[in-house]
mmCIF file of C-alpha atoms in Angstrom:
data_model
loop_
_atom_site.group_PDB
_atom_site.id
_atom_site.type_symbol
_atom_site.label_atom_id
_atom_site.label_comp_id
_atom_site.label_asym_id
_atom_site.label_seq_id
_atom_site.Cartn_x
_atom_site.Cartn_y
_atom_site.Cartn_z
ATOM 1 C CA UNK A 11 -16.221 -2.519 11.697
ATOM 2 C CA UNK A 12 -15.961 -6.211 12.583
ATOM 3 C CA UNK A 13 -13.687 -8.738 10.913
ATOM 4 C CA UNK A 14 -16.334 -10.436 8.746
ATOM 5 C CA UNK A 15 -17.704 -7.167 7.388
ATOM 6 C CA UNK A 16 -14.202 -5.929 6.684
ATOM 7 C CA UNK A 17 -13.341 -9.080 4.736
ATOM 8 C CA UNK A 18 -16.558 -8.836 2.714
ATOM 9 C CA UNK A 19 -15.992 -5.138 2.023
ATOM 10 C CA UNK A 20 -12.435 -5.699 0.799
ATOM 11 C CA UNK A 21 -13.511 -8.675 -1.321
ATOM 12 C CA UNK A 22 -16.349 -6.770 -2.982
ATOM 13 C CA UNK A 23 -14.213 -3.650 -3.506
ATOM 14 C CA UNK A 24 -11.749 -5.802 -5.406
ATOM 15 C CA UNK A 25 -14.598 -7.303 -7.457
ATOM 16 C CA UNK A 26 -13.966 -10.837 -6.237
ATOM 17 C CA UNK A 27 -16.807 -13.355 -6.072
ATOM 18 C CA UNK A 28 -17.266 -15.378 -2.888
ATOM 19 C CA UNK A 29 -16.923 -18.594 -4.867
ATOM 20 C CA UNK A 30 -13.566 -17.528 -6.362
ATOM 21 C CA UNK A 31 -12.149 -16.478 -2.998
ATOM 22 C CA UNK A 32 -13.416 -19.581 -1.193
ATOM 23 C CA UNK A 33 -11.925 -21.857 -3.854
ATOM 24 C CA UNK A 34 -8.591 -20.034 -3.796
ATOM 25 C CA UNK A 35 -8.190 -20.229 -0.004
ATOM 26 C CA UNK A 36 -9.475 -23.819 0.159
ATOM 27 C CA UNK A 37 -12.842 -23.506 1.912
ATOM 28 C CA UNK A 38 -16.462 -23.825 0.861
ATOM 29 C CA UNK A 39 -18.478 -20.816 -0.277
ATOM 30 C CA UNK A 40 -21.027 -21.234 2.564
ATOM 31 C CA UNK A 41 -18.196 -21.298 5.111
ATOM 32 C CA UNK A 42 -16.791 -18.035 3.700
ATOM 33 C CA UNK A 43 -20.293 -16.580 3.860
ATOM 34 C CA UNK A 44 -20.497 -17.580 7.531
ATOM 35 C CA UNK A 45 -17.168 -15.864 8.203
ATOM 36 C CA UNK A 46 -18.322 -12.691 6.453
ATOM 37 C CA UNK A 47 -21.546 -12.651 8.478
ATOM 38 C CA UNK A 48 -19.611 -13.398 11.694
ATOM 39 C CA UNK A 49 -21.353 -16.733 12.243
ATOM 40 C CA UNK A 50 -17.953 -18.431 12.128
ATOM 41 C CA UNK A 51 -14.572 -17.206 13.316
ATOM 42 C CA UNK A 52 -11.662 -18.357 11.165
ATOM 43 C CA UNK A 53 -8.611 -19.996 12.688
ATOM 44 C CA UNK A 54 -5.387 -17.995 12.681
ATOM 45 C CA UNK A 55 -4.163 -20.064 9.748
ATOM 46 C CA UNK A 56 -7.326 -19.441 7.750
ATOM 47 C CA UNK A 57 -7.347 -15.736 8.689
ATOM 48 C CA UNK A 58 -3.778 -15.564 7.407
ATOM 49 C CA UNK A 59 -4.812 -17.248 4.128
ATOM 50 C CA UNK A 60 -7.694 -14.775 3.748
ATOM 51 C CA UNK A 61 -5.407 -11.840 4.433
ATOM 52 C CA UNK A 62 -2.749 -13.115 2.023
ATOM 53 C CA UNK A 63 -5.361 -13.685 -0.692
ATOM 54 C CA UNK A 64 -6.799 -10.174 -0.341
ATOM 55 C CA UNK A 65 -3.358 -8.558 -0.147
ATOM 56 C CA UNK A 66 -2.241 -10.445 -3.270
ATOM 57 C CA UNK A 67 -5.324 -9.267 -5.162
ATOM 58 C CA UNK A 68 -4.892 -5.729 -3.834
ATOM 59 C CA UNK A 69 -1.238 -5.675 -4.934
ATOM 60 C CA UNK A 70 -2.258 -6.798 -8.428
ATOM 61 C CA UNK A 71 -4.870 -4.049 -8.524
ATOM 62 C CA UNK A 72 -2.399 -1.422 -7.295
ATOM 63 C CA UNK A 73 0.235 -2.601 -9.752
ATOM 64 C CA UNK A 74 -2.198 -1.959 -12.594
ATOM 65 C CA UNK A 75 -2.845 1.544 -11.258
ATOM 66 C CA UNK A 76 0.858 2.293 -10.715
ATOM 67 C CA UNK A 77 1.880 1.751 -14.319
ATOM 68 C CA UNK A 78 3.285 5.097 -15.345
ATOM 69 C CA UNK A 79 2.779 6.534 -18.799
ATOM 70 C CA UNK A 80 6.012 8.508 -19.282
ATOM 71 C CA UNK A 81 4.589 10.660 -22.062
ATOM 72 C CA UNK A 82 1.701 11.917 -19.972
ATOM 73 C CA UNK A 83 3.755 12.294 -16.800
ATOM 74 C CA UNK A 84 3.099 15.572 -15.040
ATOM 75 C CA UNK A 85 2.652 16.675 -11.469
ATOM 76 C CA UNK A 86 -0.554 15.054 -10.217
ATOM 77 C CA UNK A 87 -2.977 17.295 -8.391
ATOM 78 C CA UNK A 88 -5.426 15.318 -6.306
ATOM 79 C CA UNK A 89 -9.060 16.215 -5.929
ATOM 80 C CA UNK A 90 -10.656 16.301 -2.492
ATOM 81 C CA UNK A 91 -12.480 13.092 -3.404
ATOM 82 C CA UNK A 92 -9.245 11.292 -4.343
ATOM 83 C CA UNK A 93 -7.579 12.453 -1.123
ATOM 84 C CA UNK A 94 -10.586 11.266 0.881
ATOM 85 C CA UNK A 95 -10.420 7.848 -0.853
ATOM 86 C CA UNK A 96 -6.697 7.539 -0.081
ATOM 87 C CA UNK A 97 -7.329 8.495 3.531
ATOM 88 C CA UNK A 98 -10.128 5.903 3.768
ATOM 89 C CA UNK A 99 -7.867 3.206 2.313
ATOM 90 C CA UNK A 100 -5.201 3.989 4.910
ATOM 91 C CA UNK A 101 -7.773 3.861 7.710
ATOM 92 C CA UNK A 102 -9.165 0.530 6.488
ATOM 93 C CA UNK A 103 -5.670 -0.943 6.252
ATOM 94 C CA UNK A 104 -4.965 0.242 9.789
ATOM 95 C CA UNK A 105 -8.279 -1.272 10.988
ATOM 96 C CA UNK A 106 -7.405 -4.608 9.381
ATOM 97 C CA UNK A 107 -4.009 -4.565 11.074
ATOM 98 C CA UNK A 108 -5.639 -3.810 14.433
ATOM 99 C CA UNK A 109 -8.184 -6.606 14.062
ATOM 100 C CA UNK A 110 -5.515 -9.133 13.178
ATOM 101 C CA UNK A 111 -3.510 -9.391 16.392
ATOM 102 C CA UNK A 112 -0.780 -11.425 14.714
ATOM 103 C CA UNK A 113 2.407 -9.277 14.804
ATOM 104 C CA UNK A 114 3.774 -11.064 11.733
ATOM 105 C CA UNK A 115 0.961 -9.701 9.551
ATOM 106 C CA UNK A 116 1.898 -6.199 10.710
ATOM 107 C CA UNK A 117 5.549 -6.854 9.944
ATOM 108 C CA UNK A 118 4.652 -8.149 6.485
ATOM 109 C CA UNK A 119 2.437 -5.127 5.795
ATOM 110 C CA UNK A 120 5.207 -2.739 6.861
ATOM 111 C CA UNK A 121 7.780 -4.603 4.772
ATOM 112 C CA UNK A 122 5.485 -4.443 1.734
ATOM 113 C CA UNK A 123 5.004 -0.692 2.284
ATOM 114 C CA UNK A 124 8.752 -0.127 2.477
ATOM 115 C CA UNK A 125 9.342 -2.200 -0.650
ATOM 116 C CA UNK A 126 6.627 -0.240 -2.468
ATOM 117 C CA UNK A 127 8.152 3.084 -1.358
ATOM 118 C CA UNK A 128 11.571 2.030 -2.667
ATOM 119 C CA UNK A 129 10.087 0.746 -5.912
ATOM 120 C CA UNK A 130 8.168 3.966 -6.601
ATOM 121 C CA UNK A 131 11.210 6.101 -5.789
ATOM 122 C CA UNK A 132 13.466 4.031 -8.060
ATOM 123 C CA UNK A 133 10.963 4.047 -10.945
ATOM 124 C CA UNK A 134 10.521 7.797 -10.758
ATOM 125 C CA UNK A 135 14.263 8.482 -10.448
ATOM 126 C CA UNK A 136 14.837 6.439 -13.620
ATOM 127 C CA UNK A 137 12.100 8.410 -15.399
ATOM 128 C CA UNK A 138 13.557 11.708 -14.213
ATOM 129 C CA UNK A 139 17.049 10.734 -15.305
ATOM 130 C CA UNK A 140 15.717 9.757 -18.718
ATOM 131 C CA UNK A 141 13.773 12.988 -19.153
ATOM 132 C CA UNK A 142 16.469 15.257 -17.686
ATOM 133 C CA UNK A 143 19.354 13.858 -19.742
ATOM 134 C CA UNK A 144 19.536 16.386 -22.630
ATOM 135 C CA UNK A 145 18.373 19.618 -20.865
ATOM 136 C CA UNK A 146 19.802 23.067 -21.339
ATOM 137 C CA UNK A 147 20.832 25.386 -18.491
ATOM 138 C CA UNK A 148 17.627 27.484 -18.561
ATOM 139 C CA UNK A 149 15.467 24.438 -17.890
ATOM 140 C CA UNK A 150 17.823 23.216 -15.186
ATOM 141 C CA UNK A 151 17.601 26.609 -13.414
ATOM 142 C CA UNK A 152 13.791 26.347 -13.357
ATOM 143 C CA UNK A 153 13.971 22.849 -11.892
ATOM 144 C CA UNK A 154 16.353 23.799 -9.086
ATOM 145 C CA UNK A 155 13.625 24.809 -6.613
ATOM 146 C CA UNK A 156 11.385 21.731 -7.099
ATOM 147 C CA UNK A 157 14.460 19.507 -6.813
ATOM 148 C CA UNK A 158 15.443 21.197 -3.531
ATOM 149 C CA UNK A 159 11.883 20.745 -2.236
ATOM 150 C CA UNK A 160 11.995 17.044 -3.133
ATOM 151 C CA UNK A 161 15.360 16.656 -1.390
ATOM 152 C CA UNK A 162 13.963 18.336 1.754
ATOM 153 C CA UNK A 163 11.001 15.964 1.668
ATOM 154 C CA UNK A 164 13.363 12.991 1.378
ATOM 155 C CA UNK A 165 15.399 14.318 4.307
ATOM 156 C CA UNK A 166 12.279 14.697 6.492
ATOM 157 C CA UNK A 167 11.163 11.186 5.661
ATOM 158 C CA UNK A 168 14.693 9.901 6.198
ATOM 159 C CA UNK A 169 14.564 11.352 9.715
ATOM 160 C CA UNK A 170 11.238 9.615 10.364
ATOM 161 C CA UNK A 171 12.628 6.282 9.165
ATOM 162 C CA UNK A 172 15.765 6.743 11.276
ATOM 163 C CA UNK A 173 13.572 7.374 14.339
ATOM 164 C CA UNK A 174 11.735 4.125 13.609
ATOM 165 C CA UNK A 175 15.041 2.344 13.206
ATOM 166 C CA UNK A 176 16.290 3.734 16.527
ATOM 167 C CA UNK A 177 13.117 2.582 18.292
ATOM 168 C CA UNK A 178 14.096 0.399 21.236
ATOM 169 C CA UNK A 179 11.450 -2.173 20.311
ATOM 170 C CA UNK A 180 13.053 -3.021 16.988
ATOM 171 C CA UNK A 181 15.216 -6.115 17.110
ATOM 172 C CA UNK A 182 17.928 -6.853 14.564
ATOM 173 C CA UNK A 183 17.605 -10.172 12.759
ATOM 174 C CA UNK A 184 21.255 -10.863 11.890
#
């Protein structure tokens, strides 16, 4: 998928009109149309504005979806369709990162992902602590196995993050 088509697809998926996006990033609607049809190639600065605009809108959309209703909280089982949609979203994000050769956009995307991971973990730990506060021993015994499984998952992911951190290409910014 080329850059213009990808931009148009993301814009339409988010329900954004060309006019709104063009106005927000400071270009004319026909110019945005030319970018989406690959008649014009945006400058790096403009491509960055487009990316920032779409990411901002996507974050707002995700934030709406991430709001957790504590009362209806239960283990989510995903349908094949939902899993396929998540997989497609990951692939499209990867494609966008590959198209945009700017390493700073990749760094920003990774930083946002890490922030989101931490945020989700913290929110769910707070919910768990709130729910688990006044439990009796029988309930705690039944939760021991799922808690151990969650800890193992954290440990596996911790190892993955430590491998990334040990990567010789990472440079400290202190």
